[in-house]
Short mmCIF file of C-alpha atoms and ligand atoms in Angstrom, two decimals:
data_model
loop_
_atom_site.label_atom_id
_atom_site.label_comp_id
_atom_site.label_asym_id
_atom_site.label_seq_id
_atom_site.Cartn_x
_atom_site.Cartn_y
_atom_site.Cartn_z
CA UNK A 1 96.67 79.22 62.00
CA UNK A 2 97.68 76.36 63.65
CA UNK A 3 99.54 74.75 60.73
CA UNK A 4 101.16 78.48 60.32
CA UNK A 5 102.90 78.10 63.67
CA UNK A 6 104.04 74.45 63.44
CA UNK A 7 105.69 75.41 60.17
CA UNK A 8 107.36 78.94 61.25
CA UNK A 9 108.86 76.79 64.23
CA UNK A 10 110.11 74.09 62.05
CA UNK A 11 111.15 76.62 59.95
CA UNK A 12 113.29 77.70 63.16
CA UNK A 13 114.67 74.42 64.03
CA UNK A 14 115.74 73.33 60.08
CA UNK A 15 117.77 76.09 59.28
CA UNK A 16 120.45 76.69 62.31
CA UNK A 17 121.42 80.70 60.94
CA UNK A 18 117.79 81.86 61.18
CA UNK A 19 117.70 84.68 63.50
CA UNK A 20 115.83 83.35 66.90
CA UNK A 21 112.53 85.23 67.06
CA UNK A 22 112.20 85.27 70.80
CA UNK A 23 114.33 85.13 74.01
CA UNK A 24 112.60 83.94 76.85
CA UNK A 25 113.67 85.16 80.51
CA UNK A 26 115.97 82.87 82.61
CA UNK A 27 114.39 82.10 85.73
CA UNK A 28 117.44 82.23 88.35
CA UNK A 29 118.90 85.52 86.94
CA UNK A 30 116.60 87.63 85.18
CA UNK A 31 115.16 90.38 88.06
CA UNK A 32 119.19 89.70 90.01
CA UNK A 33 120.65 90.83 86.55
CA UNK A 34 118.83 93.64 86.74
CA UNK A 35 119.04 94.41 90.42
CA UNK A 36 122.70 93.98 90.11
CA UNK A 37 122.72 96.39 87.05
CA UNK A 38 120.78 99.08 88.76
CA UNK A 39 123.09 99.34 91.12
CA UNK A 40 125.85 99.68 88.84
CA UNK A 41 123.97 102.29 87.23
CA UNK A 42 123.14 103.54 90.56
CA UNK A 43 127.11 104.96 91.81
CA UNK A 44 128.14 106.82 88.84
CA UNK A 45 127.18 109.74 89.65
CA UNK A 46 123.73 109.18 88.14
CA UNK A 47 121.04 112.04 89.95
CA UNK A 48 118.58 109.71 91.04
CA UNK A 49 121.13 107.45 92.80
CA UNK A 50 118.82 106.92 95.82
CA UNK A 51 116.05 106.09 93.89
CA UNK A 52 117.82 103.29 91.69
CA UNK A 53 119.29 101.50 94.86
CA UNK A 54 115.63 101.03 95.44
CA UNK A 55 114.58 99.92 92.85
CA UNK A 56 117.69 97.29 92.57
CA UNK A 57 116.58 96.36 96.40
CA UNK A 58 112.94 95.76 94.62
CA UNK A 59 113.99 93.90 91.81
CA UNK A 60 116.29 91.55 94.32
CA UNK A 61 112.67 90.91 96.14
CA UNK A 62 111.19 89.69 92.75
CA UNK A 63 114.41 87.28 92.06
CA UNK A 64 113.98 85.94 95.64
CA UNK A 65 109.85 85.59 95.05
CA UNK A 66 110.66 84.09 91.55
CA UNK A 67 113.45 81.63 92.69
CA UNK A 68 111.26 79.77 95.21
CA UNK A 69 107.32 80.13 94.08
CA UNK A 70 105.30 77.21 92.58
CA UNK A 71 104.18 78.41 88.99
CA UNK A 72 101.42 79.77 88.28
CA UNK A 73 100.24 78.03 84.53
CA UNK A 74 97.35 79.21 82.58
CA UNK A 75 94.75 76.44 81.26
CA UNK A 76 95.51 74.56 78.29
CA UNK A 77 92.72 75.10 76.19
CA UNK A 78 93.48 79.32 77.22
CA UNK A 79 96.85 78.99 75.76
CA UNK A 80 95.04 76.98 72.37
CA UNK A 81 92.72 79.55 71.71
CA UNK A 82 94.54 82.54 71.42
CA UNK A 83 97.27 80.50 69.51
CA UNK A 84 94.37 79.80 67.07
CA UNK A 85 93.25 83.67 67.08
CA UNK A 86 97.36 85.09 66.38
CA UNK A 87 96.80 86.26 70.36
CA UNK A 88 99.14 86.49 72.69
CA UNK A 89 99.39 83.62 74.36
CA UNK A 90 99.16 85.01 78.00
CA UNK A 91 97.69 87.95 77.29
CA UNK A 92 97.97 90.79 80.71
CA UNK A 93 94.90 91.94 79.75
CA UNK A 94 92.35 89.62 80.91
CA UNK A 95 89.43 88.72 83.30
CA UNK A 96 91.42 85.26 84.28
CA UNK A 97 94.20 87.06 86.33
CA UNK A 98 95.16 84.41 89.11
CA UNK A 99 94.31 86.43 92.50
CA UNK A 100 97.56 85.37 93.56
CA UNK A 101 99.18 88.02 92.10
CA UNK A 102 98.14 90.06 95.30
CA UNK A 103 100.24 87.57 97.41
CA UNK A 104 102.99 88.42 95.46
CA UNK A 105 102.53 91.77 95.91
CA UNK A 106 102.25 91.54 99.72
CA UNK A 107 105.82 89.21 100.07
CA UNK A 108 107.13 92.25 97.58
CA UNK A 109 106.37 94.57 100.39
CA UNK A 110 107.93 92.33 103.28
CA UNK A 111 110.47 91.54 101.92
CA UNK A 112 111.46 94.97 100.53
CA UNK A 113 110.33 96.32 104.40
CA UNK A 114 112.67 93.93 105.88
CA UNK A 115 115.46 95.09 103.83
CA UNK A 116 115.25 98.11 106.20
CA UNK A 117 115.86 102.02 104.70
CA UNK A 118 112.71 102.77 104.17
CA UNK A 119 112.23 106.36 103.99
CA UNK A 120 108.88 107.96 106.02
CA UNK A 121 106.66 108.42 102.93
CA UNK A 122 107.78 104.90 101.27
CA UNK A 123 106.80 103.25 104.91
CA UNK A 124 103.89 105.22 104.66
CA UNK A 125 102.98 104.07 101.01
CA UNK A 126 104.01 100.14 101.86
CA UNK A 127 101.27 100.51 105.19
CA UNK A 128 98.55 102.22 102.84
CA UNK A 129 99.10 99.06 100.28
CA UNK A 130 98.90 96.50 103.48
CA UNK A 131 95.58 97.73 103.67
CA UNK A 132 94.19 98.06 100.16
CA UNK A 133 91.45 96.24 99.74
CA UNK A 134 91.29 93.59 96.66
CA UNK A 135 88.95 95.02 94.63
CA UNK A 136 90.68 98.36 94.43
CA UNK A 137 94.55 96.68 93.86
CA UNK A 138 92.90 94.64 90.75
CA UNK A 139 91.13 97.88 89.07
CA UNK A 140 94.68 99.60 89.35
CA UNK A 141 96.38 96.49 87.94
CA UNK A 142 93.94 96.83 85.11
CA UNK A 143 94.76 100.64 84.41
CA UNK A 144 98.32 100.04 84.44
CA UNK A 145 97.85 97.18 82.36
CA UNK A 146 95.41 99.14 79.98
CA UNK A 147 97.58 102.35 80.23
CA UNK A 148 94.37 104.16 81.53
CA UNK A 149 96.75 107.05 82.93
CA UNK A 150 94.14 109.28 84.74
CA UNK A 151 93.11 106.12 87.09
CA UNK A 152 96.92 105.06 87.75
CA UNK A 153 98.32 106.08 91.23
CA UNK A 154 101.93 107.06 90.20
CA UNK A 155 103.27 106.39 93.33
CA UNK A 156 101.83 102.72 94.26
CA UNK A 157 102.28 101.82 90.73
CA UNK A 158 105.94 100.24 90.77
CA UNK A 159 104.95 98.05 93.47
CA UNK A 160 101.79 96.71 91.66
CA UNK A 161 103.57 96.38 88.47
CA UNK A 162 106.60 94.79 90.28
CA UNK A 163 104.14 91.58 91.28
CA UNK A 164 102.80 91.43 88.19
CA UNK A 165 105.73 91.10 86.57
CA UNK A 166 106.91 88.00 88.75
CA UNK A 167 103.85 86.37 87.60
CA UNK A 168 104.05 87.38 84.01
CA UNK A 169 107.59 86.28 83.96
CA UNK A 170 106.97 83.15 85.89
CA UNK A 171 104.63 82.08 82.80
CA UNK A 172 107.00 83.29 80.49
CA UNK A 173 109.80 80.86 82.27
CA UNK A 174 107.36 77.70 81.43
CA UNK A 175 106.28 78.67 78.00
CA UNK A 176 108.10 76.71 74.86
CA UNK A 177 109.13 79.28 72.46
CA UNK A 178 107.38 77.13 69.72
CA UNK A 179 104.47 77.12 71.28
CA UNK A 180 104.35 81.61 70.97
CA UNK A 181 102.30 82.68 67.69
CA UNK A 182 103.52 85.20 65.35
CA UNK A 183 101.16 88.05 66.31
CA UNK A 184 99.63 90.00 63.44
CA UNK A 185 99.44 93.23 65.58
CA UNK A 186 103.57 94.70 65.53
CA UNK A 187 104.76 96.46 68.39
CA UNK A 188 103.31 94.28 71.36
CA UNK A 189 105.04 91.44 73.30
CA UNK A 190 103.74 87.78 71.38
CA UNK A 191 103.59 86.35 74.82
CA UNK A 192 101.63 89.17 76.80
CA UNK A 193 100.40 91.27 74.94
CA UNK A 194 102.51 94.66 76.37
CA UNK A 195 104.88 96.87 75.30
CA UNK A 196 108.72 96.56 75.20
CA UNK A 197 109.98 99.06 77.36
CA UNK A 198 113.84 99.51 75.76
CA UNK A 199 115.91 97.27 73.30
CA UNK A 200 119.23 95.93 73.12
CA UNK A 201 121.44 94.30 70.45
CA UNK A 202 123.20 91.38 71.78
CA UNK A 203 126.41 90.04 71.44
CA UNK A 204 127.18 85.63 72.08
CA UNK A 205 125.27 82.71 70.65
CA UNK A 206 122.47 82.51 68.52
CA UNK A 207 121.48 85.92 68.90
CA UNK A 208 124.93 87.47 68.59
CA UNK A 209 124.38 91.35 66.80
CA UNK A 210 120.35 90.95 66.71
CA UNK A 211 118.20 93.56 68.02
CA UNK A 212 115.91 92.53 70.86
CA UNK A 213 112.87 94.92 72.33
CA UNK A 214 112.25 93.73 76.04
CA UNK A 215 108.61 93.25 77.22
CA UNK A 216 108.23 95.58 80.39
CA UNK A 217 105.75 92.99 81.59
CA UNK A 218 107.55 89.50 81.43
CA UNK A 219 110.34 90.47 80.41
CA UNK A 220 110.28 88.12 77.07
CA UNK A 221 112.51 89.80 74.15
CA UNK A 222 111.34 89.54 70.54
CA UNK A 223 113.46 89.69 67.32
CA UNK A 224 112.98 93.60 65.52
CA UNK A 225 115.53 94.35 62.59
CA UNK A 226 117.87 97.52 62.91
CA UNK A 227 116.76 100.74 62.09
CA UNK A 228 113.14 99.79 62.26
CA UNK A 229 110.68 101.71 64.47
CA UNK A 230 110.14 99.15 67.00
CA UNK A 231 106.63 101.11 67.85
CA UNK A 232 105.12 101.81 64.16
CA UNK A 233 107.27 99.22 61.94
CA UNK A 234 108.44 102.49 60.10
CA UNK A 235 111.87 102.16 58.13
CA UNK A 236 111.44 105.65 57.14
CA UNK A 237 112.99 108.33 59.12
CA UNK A 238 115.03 106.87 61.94
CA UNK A 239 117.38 108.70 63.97
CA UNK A 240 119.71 108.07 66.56
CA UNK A 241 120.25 110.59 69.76
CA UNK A 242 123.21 110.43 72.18
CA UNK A 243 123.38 112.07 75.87
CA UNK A 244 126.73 114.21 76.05
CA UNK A 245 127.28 117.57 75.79
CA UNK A 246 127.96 118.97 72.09
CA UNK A 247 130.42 121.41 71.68
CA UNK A 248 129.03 124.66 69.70
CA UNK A 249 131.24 124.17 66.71
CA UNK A 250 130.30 120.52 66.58
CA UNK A 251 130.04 119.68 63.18
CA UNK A 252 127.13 116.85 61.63
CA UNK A 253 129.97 113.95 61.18
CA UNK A 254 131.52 114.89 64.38
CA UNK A 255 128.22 114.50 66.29
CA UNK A 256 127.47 111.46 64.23
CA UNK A 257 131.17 110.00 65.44
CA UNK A 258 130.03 110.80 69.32
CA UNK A 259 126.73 109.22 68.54
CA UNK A 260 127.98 106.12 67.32
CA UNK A 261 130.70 106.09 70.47
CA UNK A 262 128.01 105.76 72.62
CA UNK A 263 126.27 102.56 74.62
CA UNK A 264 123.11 103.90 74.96
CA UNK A 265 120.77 105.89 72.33
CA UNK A 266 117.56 106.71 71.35
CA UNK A 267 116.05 106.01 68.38
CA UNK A 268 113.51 108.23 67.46
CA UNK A 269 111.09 107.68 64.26
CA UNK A 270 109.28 111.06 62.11
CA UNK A 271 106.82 108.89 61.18
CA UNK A 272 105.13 108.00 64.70
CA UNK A 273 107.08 110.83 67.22
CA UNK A 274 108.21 108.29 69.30
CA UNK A 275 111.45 107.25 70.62
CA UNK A 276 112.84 104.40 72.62
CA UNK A 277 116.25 103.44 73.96
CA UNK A 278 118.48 100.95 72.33
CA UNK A 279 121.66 99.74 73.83
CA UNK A 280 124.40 98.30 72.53
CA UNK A 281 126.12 95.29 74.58
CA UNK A 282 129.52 95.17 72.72
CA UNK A 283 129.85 98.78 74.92
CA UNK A 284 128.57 97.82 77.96
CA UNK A 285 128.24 94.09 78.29
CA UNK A 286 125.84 94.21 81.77
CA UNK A 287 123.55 96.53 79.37
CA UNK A 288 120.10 95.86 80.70
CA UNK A 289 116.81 97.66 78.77
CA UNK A 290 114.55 97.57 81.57
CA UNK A 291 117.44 99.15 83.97
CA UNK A 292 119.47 101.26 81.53
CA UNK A 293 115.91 103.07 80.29
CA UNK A 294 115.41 103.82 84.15
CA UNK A 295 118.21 105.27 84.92
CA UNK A 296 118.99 107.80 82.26
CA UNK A 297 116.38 110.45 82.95
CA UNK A 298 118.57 112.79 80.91
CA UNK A 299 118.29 111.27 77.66
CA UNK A 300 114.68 111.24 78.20
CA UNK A 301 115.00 115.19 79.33
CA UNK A 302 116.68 115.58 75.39
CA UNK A 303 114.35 113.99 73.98
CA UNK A 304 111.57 115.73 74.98
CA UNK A 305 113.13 119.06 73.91
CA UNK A 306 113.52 117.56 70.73
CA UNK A 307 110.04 116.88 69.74
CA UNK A 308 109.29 113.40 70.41
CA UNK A 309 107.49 111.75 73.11
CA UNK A 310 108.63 107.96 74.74
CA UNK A 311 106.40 105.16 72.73
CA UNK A 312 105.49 103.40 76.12
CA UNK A 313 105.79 104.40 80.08
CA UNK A 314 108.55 102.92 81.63
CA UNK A 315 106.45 100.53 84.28
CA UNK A 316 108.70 101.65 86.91
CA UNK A 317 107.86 105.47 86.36
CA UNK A 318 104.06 106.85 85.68
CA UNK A 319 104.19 110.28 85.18
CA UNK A 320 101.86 112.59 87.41
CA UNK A 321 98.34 112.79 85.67
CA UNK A 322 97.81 115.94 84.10
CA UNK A 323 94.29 116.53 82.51
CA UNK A 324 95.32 117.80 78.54
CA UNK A 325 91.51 119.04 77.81
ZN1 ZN T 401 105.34 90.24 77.59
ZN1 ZN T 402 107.44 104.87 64.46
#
């Protein structure tokens, strides 16, 4: 296994057009790039306006936690053995979580308190946090984690996930892409272990017109070709949906034309019934997957009525538990 990763890397670093598998975060920009972008997405008009300003205001409070902690590094001989095993190489799902994630957490809240505009039941929610006790924050981190929906608390959940994404990402920031295995399981970030939560296909550099799925946990991006189901693998029955209003005469190449217009889609695969959103940064060059999938609600609204059902939660948004006996 070992041998298998030393040669895919020099594989990499031999041949200068192979497509880069992975795009790690950038630690002075990533959560202030998508701050900035949620409040772009945040004036036009967009329904939940209120809502993305604070969310921008607690992605700012991650960039400001990121920018100035000391890391947080995972043992050696952790990092060697799931290598070995085709693991992820800081797997989210693990009995080794640093309790400092629950620092993290706490500076979120101050920080995000200080800002001011809190409304009553947010300052209510940041108080009832304050004075969770450990035991009880680290069995919600592991639902969320796990995707155990029935034990997540919807409305506490952005907050936890927001900390442990500045640690995931913090790793993420000191990890050598050479040192990431190629994972045998698809659909799941190399590095962590979670899903992607929207993808985007890139324009500059190295990774100029590649599609990249973003990890929703630390916020690594990994290689998937076009028109593959970036859940299932499938190549088989791929579809792209656009928001906008179709006009009742709308014919099949005209909506195709106003699909293909459009900065922001969802692809949607018959062989899994899932969807998620692609974006397309020659259209909207600030185009940011974990911000763009947050704030359009509506395409998510279209989906639904079309049959098919998001392939992962957006972190940021847990939908109310409802018991489907
Ligand atoms: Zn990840
Ligand atoms: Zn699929």
């Amino acid at each position: 296994m070992v041998q298998r990763i030393l040669e895919a890397a020099k594989i990499e670093s031999l041949d200068p057009s192979a497509i880069p598998r992975l795009r790690m975060p950038e630690r002075g920009t990533v959560f202030a790039a998508r701050a900035a972008r949620l409040l772009q997405l945040a004036e036009a008009s967009n329904p939940i306006a209120g809502y993305l300003r604070l969310m921008a205001a607690l992605a700012d409070a991650q960039q400001r936690i990121l920018s100035t902690s000391t890391a947080l590094m995972p043992a050696r001989e952790s990092i060697e053995r799931n290598q070995q095993h085709s693991m992820p190489i800081v797997p989210a799902l693990t009995d080794e979580r640093d309790p400092a994630w629950r620092d993290v957490l706490f500076m979120l809240l101050d920080i995000i308190e200080a800002a001011g505009a809190l409304t009553p039941p947010l300052a209510q929610l940041v108080a009832r946090l304050r004075t969770t006790d450990a035991a009880t924050l680290d069995t919600q981190a592991d639902a969320i984690i796990a995707l155990r929906f029935a034990e997540i608390d919807p409305a506490a959940a952005p907050f936890i996930v927001a900390a442990l994404q500045v640690v995931w990402t913090d790793l993420a920031t000191r990890i050598a892409v050479s040192d990431v295995p190629y994972l045998d399981a698809p659909g799941v970030c190399p590095l962590c272990g979670s899903m992607p939560v929207a993808s985007i296909v890139r324009v500059g550099g190295t990774h100029d017109g590649y599609r990249y799925v973003q990890c929703g946990l630390c916020s690594t991006e990994w290689h998937v070709v076009r028109a593959k189901c970036s859940n299932c693998d499938s190549t088989k029955g791929i579809a792209y949906h656009a928001m906008g209003t179709p006009t009742d005469d709308e014919t099949e190449e005209q909506r195709a034309a106003r699909a293909k217009q459009a900065a922001l889609k969802a692809e949607s695969c018959d062989e899994c019934g899932t969807y998620r959103k692609i974006g397309y940064q020659d259209k909207a060059y600030d185009f940011e997957p974990y911000a763009d999938d947050l704030a359009s609600l509506t395409l998510d609204l279209l989906m639904g009525d079309a049959g098919f059902r998001r392939a992962s939660p957006h972190p940021w948004l847990w939908p109310e538990h409802v018991d489907e006996a």
